[in-house]
CSV table of C-alpha atoms and ligand atoms in Angstrom, one decimal:
chain,number,residue,atom,x,y,z
A,944,MET,CA,0.0,0.0,0.0
A,945,ASN,CA,1.4,3.4,-1.0
A,946,ILE,CA,0.2,6.5,0.9
A,947,ILE,CA,0.7,10.2,0.2
A,948,LEU,CA,0.9,12.4,3.2
A,949,ILE,CA,-0.1,15.8,2.3
A,950,GLY,CA,-0.5,19.0,4.4
A,951,PRO,CA,1.0,22.4,4.8
A,952,GLN,CA,4.5,22.9,6.1
A,953,GLY,CA,4.5,22.3,9.8
A,954,SER,CA,1.4,20.2,9.8
A,955,GLY,CA,3.4,17.3,11.4
A,956,LYS,CA,3.7,15.1,8.3
A,957,GLY,CA,7.2,14.0,9.2
A,958,THR,CA,6.4,13.2,12.8
A,959,GLN,CA,3.3,11.2,11.9
A,960,ALA,CA,5.1,9.5,8.9
A,961,ARG,CA,7.8,8.2,11.2
A,962,ILE,CA,5.3,6.8,13.7
A,963,LEU,CA,3.4,5.1,10.9
A,964,CYS,CA,6.5,3.6,9.4
A,965,GLU,CA,7.6,2.2,12.7
A,966,LYS,CA,4.2,0.7,13.3
A,967,PHE,CA,3.4,-0.7,9.9
A,968,ASN,CA,6.9,-1.1,8.4
A,969,PHE,CA,6.4,1.4,5.5
A,970,PHE,CA,9.4,2.9,3.8
A,971,TYR,CA,9.6,6.6,4.4
A,972,PHE,CA,10.4,8.9,1.5
A,973,GLU,CA,10.8,12.5,2.6
A,974,SER,CA,11.5,14.7,-0.4
A,975,GLY,CA,12.7,17.7,1.7
A,976,ALA,CA,15.3,15.6,3.6
A,977,TYR,CA,16.4,14.0,0.4
A,978,LEU,CA,16.9,17.4,-1.3
A,979,ARG,CA,18.7,18.8,1.7
A,980,ARG,CA,21.3,16.1,1.1
A,981,VAL,CA,21.5,17.0,-2.6
A,982,ALA,CA,21.8,20.7,-1.7
A,983,GLU,CA,25.0,20.0,0.2
A,984,THR,CA,26.8,19.7,-3.2
A,985,ASN,CA,24.3,21.5,-5.5
A,986,ARG,CA,24.2,25.3,-5.1
A,987,GLU,CA,21.2,25.8,-7.3
A,988,ILE,CA,19.1,23.4,-5.3
A,989,LYS,CA,20.3,25.0,-2.1
A,990,LYS,CA,19.4,28.5,-3.3
A,991,ALA,CA,15.9,27.4,-4.4
A,992,MET,CA,15.3,25.7,-1.0
A,993,ASP,CA,16.7,28.5,1.1
A,994,GLU,CA,14.3,30.9,-0.7
A,995,GLY,CA,11.3,28.6,-0.2
A,996,LYS,CA,10.9,27.9,-3.9
A,997,LEU,CA,10.1,24.5,-5.4
A,998,VAL,CA,12.6,22.5,-7.2
A,999,ALA,CA,11.6,22.0,-10.9
A,1000,ASP,CA,9.1,19.1,-11.4
A,1001,GLU,CA,11.4,17.2,-13.9
A,1002,GLU,CA,14.4,17.5,-11.6
A,1003,MET,CA,12.4,16.3,-8.6
A,1004,THR,CA,10.8,13.4,-10.3
A,1005,SER,CA,14.2,12.2,-11.7
A,1006,TYR,CA,15.7,12.3,-8.2
A,1007,LEU,CA,12.8,10.3,-6.9
A,1008,THR,CA,12.9,7.6,-9.6
A,1009,ALA,CA,16.6,7.2,-9.4
A,1010,TYR,CA,16.4,6.8,-5.7
A,1011,LEU,CA,13.6,4.3,-5.6
A,1012,ASP,CA,15.0,2.4,-8.6
A,1013,SER,CA,18.3,2.0,-6.7
A,1014,LYS,CA,16.4,0.4,-3.9
A,1015,HIS,CA,14.0,-1.6,-6.1
A,1016,LEU,CA,11.3,-0.1,-4.0
A,1017,TYR,CA,7.8,0.6,-5.4
A,1018,ASP,CA,5.3,-0.4,-2.7
A,1019,ASP,CA,4.6,0.2,1.0
A,1020,ILE,CA,6.0,3.7,0.8
A,1021,ILE,CA,4.8,6.8,2.7
A,1022,PHE,CA,5.5,9.8,0.5
A,1023,ASP,CA,6.0,13.0,2.5
A,1024,GLY,CA,6.5,16.2,0.5
A,1025,PHE,CA,6.2,14.5,-2.8
A,1026,PRO,CA,4.1,14.8,-4.9
A,1027,ARG,CA,3.6,18.5,-4.3
A,1028,THR,CA,2.1,19.5,-7.6
A,1029,VAL,CA,-0.6,18.0,-9.9
A,1030,GLU,CA,2.2,17.4,-12.5
A,1031,GLN,CA,4.3,15.4,-10.0
A,1032,TYR,CA,1.3,13.3,-9.1
A,1033,ARG,CA,0.5,12.5,-12.7
A,1034,PHE,CA,4.1,11.5,-13.2
A,1035,LEU,CA,4.1,9.3,-10.1
A,1036,ARG,CA,0.8,7.6,-11.0
A,1037,GLY,CA,2.1,6.7,-14.5
A,1038,TRP,CA,5.5,5.6,-13.2
A,1039,LEU,CA,4.0,3.4,-10.5
A,1040,ALA,CA,1.5,1.9,-13.0
A,1041,LYS,CA,4.4,0.5,-15.0
A,1042,LYS,CA,5.5,-1.3,-11.8
A,1043,ASN,CA,2.0,-2.6,-11.4
A,1044,VAL,CA,1.3,-0.6,-8.2
A,1045,ARG,CA,-0.6,2.5,-7.4
A,1046,VAL,CA,-1.1,5.3,-4.9
A,1047,ASP,CA,-3.8,3.8,-2.7
A,1048,MET,CA,-4.8,6.7,-0.5
A,1049,ALA,CA,-3.8,10.1,0.7
A,1050,ILE,CA,-4.0,11.6,4.2
A,1051,ASP,CA,-4.4,15.4,4.3
A,1052,LEU,CA,-3.2,16.8,7.6
A,1053,THR,CA,-5.0,20.1,8.0
A,1054,ILE,CA,-3.8,23.2,10.0
A,1055,SER,CA,-4.6,26.9,9.6
A,1056,GLU,CA,-2.1,29.3,8.1
A,1057,ALA,CA,-1.6,31.0,11.4
A,1058,GLU,CA,-0.7,27.7,13.0
A,1059,THR,CA,1.8,27.0,10.1
A,1060,VAL,CA,3.6,30.2,10.7
A,1061,ARG,CA,3.6,29.7,14.5
A,1062,ARG,CA,5.0,26.2,14.2
A,1063,LEU,CA,7.6,26.9,11.5
A,1064,SER,CA,8.9,29.9,13.4
A,1065,ALA,CA,9.5,27.6,16.4
A,1066,ARG,CA,11.2,24.9,14.4
A,1067,ARG,CA,14.9,24.2,15.1
A,1068,LEU,CA,17.5,22.0,13.5
A,1069,ASP,CA,20.2,20.0,15.3
A,1070,SER,CA,23.0,20.3,12.6
A,1071,ALA,CA,25.0,17.6,14.3
A,1072,THR,CA,22.3,14.9,13.9
A,1073,GLY,CA,19.9,16.4,11.3
A,1074,LYS,CA,17.1,16.0,13.7
A,1075,ILE,CA,14.4,18.6,13.6
A,1076,TYR,CA,12.6,19.8,16.8
A,1077,ASN,CA,9.8,22.2,17.5
A,1078,LEU,CA,10.1,24.4,20.5
A,1079,ILE,CA,6.3,24.3,20.8
A,1080,THR,CA,5.1,20.9,19.7
A,1081,ASP,CA,8.2,18.6,19.9
A,1082,PRO,CA,10.9,20.2,22.1
A,1083,PRO,CA,14.4,18.6,22.3
A,1084,PRO,CA,14.8,16.1,25.2
A,1085,ALA,CA,17.0,16.9,28.2
A,1086,GLY,CA,20.6,16.6,27.3
A,1087,ILE,CA,20.3,18.4,24.0
A,1088,ASP,CA,21.6,22.0,24.3
A,1089,SER,CA,18.9,24.1,22.7
A,1090,GLY,CA,21.4,26.9,22.3
A,1091,LYS,CA,23.1,24.8,19.6
A,1092,LEU,CA,19.9,24.3,17.6
A,1093,VAL,CA,19.6,26.5,14.5
A,1094,GLN,CA,16.8,27.8,12.4
A,1095,ARG,CA,16.6,26.5,8.9
A,1096,GLU,CA,17.0,29.2,6.2
A,1097,ASP,CA,13.6,28.3,4.8
A,1098,ASP,CA,12.0,28.7,8.2
A,1099,ARG,CA,12.7,32.5,8.2
A,1100,PRO,CA,9.7,34.7,7.7
A,1101,GLU,CA,10.2,35.6,4.0
A,1102,ALA,CA,10.7,32.0,3.1
A,1103,ILE,CA,7.8,30.8,5.1
A,1104,GLU,CA,5.6,33.3,3.3
A,1105,GLU,CA,6.8,32.1,-0.1
A,1106,ARG,CA,6.3,28.4,0.9
A,1107,LEU,CA,2.8,29.1,2.0
A,1108,ARG,CA,2.0,31.0,-1.2
A,1109,LEU,CA,3.3,28.0,-3.2
A,1110,TYR,CA,1.4,25.5,-1.1
A,1111,ASN,CA,-1.8,27.4,-1.9
A,1112,GLU,CA,-1.0,27.8,-5.5
A,1113,ARG,CA,0.6,24.4,-6.4
A,1114,THR,CA,-0.3,21.9,-3.7
A,1115,ARG,CA,-4.0,22.7,-2.8
A,1116,PRO,CA,-5.1,22.0,-6.4
A,1117,LEU,CA,-3.4,18.6,-6.0
A,1118,VAL,CA,-5.7,17.7,-3.2
A,1119,SER,CA,-8.8,18.3,-5.5
A,1120,GLU,CA,-7.1,16.2,-8.2
A,1121,LEU,CA,-6.4,13.4,-5.7
A,1122,GLU,CA,-10.0,13.4,-4.5
A,1123,LYS,CA,-11.2,12.6,-8.0
A,1124,GLU,CA,-9.1,9.4,-8.1
A,1125,ILE,CA,-8.4,8.0,-4.6
A,1126,GLU,CA,-9.6,8.2,-1.1
A,1127,VAL,CA,-8.3,11.4,0.6
A,1128,ILE,CA,-8.8,11.4,4.3
A,1129,LYS,CA,-8.7,14.8,6.1
A,1130,VAL,CA,-7.3,14.7,9.6
A,1131,ASP,CA,-7.2,17.6,11.9
A,1132,GLY,CA,-3.5,18.3,12.5
A,1133,GLU,CA,-3.9,20.8,15.3
A,1134,ARG,CA,-4.4,18.2,17.9
A,1135,PRO,CA,-1.7,16.6,20.1
A,1136,ILE,CA,0.8,14.3,18.3
A,1137,GLU,CA,-0.4,11.1,20.1
A,1138,VAL,CA,-4.1,11.8,19.3
A,1139,ILE,CA,-3.4,12.2,15.6
A,1140,ALA,CA,-1.1,9.2,15.6
A,1141,LYS,CA,-3.9,7.1,17.0
A,1142,ASP,CA,-6.4,8.3,14.4
A,1143,LEU,CA,-3.9,7.6,11.6
A,1144,GLU,CA,-3.1,4.1,13.0
A,1145,SER,CA,-6.7,3.1,12.8
A,1146,ILE,CA,-7.2,4.6,9.4
A,1147,VAL,CA,-4.2,2.7,8.0
A,1148,SER,CA,-4.9,-0.5,9.8
A,1149,GLU,CA,-8.5,-0.6,8.5
A,1150,ARG,CA,-7.4,-0.1,4.9
A,1151,SER,CA,-4.2,-2.2,4.8
A,1152,GLY,CA,-5.5,-5.1,6.9
A,1153,LYS,CA,-2.2,-4.9,8.8
B,1521,LIG,P1,10.0,20.3,3.0
B,1521,LIG,O1,11.0,19.9,4.1
B,1521,LIG,O2,9.1,19.2,2.6
B,1521,LIG,O3,9.3,21.6,3.5
B,1521,LIG,O4,10.8,20.7,1.8
B,1521,LIG,C1,11.9,21.7,1.8
B,1521,LIG,C2,12.1,22.3,0.5
B,1521,LIG,O5,12.5,21.2,-0.5
B,1521,LIG,C3,10.9,22.9,-0.2
B,1521,LIG,O6,10.6,24.2,0.2
B,1521,LIG,C4,11.3,22.8,-1.7
B,1521,LIG,O7,12.3,23.8,-1.9
B,1521,LIG,C5,12.0,21.5,-1.8
B,1521,LIG,N1,11.1,20.4,-2.1
B,1521,LIG,C6,10.7,19.4,-1.3
B,1521,LIG,N2,9.9,18.5,-1.9
B,1521,LIG,C7,9.7,19.0,-3.2
B,1521,LIG,C8,8.9,18.6,-4.3
B,1521,LIG,N3,8.1,17.5,-4.2
B,1521,LIG,N4,9.0,19.4,-5.4
B,1521,LIG,C9,9.8,20.5,-5.4
B,1521,LIG,N5,10.5,20.9,-4.4
B,1521,LIG,C10,10.5,20.2,-3.3
């Protein structure tokens, strides 16, 4: 079963994806984390990301296919951050069809714009481990020096604004497109992490039979 996790930045997709992967043994594909690794040696990608812009569809899809092909992995994947546009979804649907699999469902984690801004402004990166914390919803555990945590370039106010604009312009239409073809389940992302996780667990368990 392949699942697309969709939702604005800061809606908790990464946190929930990790919980689901652990519970159901899905493979986690997180486009943002993948691209951050690419950006270490690719200045153009780094610039686009720092400014909150999207990487071009063709480039993004070729990274995705090369990566999954290298692992021979086409099913039982949770996609987080990809697809982000209608074009990326159409590509993914066609590509998976050739492997005789499909996107089975999408989960749309909904939060308001005000909450997105509040959460992203509180997000901090531990550069040593790559782990992301949120000073509001997911604070670092004792032993982690919060003074050493840094703010991601794309979590600065101008970049947040651009990312929200792109979400509304490019990703919201994708939700309508997905609704025409597969089950899209809206889940309120403004509740506590454990409450959402419980909801998602029963949604996935019912549909996957796992
Ligand atoms: P994220 O961590 O998902 O917010 O992604 C961080 C950044 O990576 C985005 O602001 C984009 O610059 C880039 N990115 C991630 N996923 C995609 C995608 N599917 N298509 C284009 N750009 C992407």
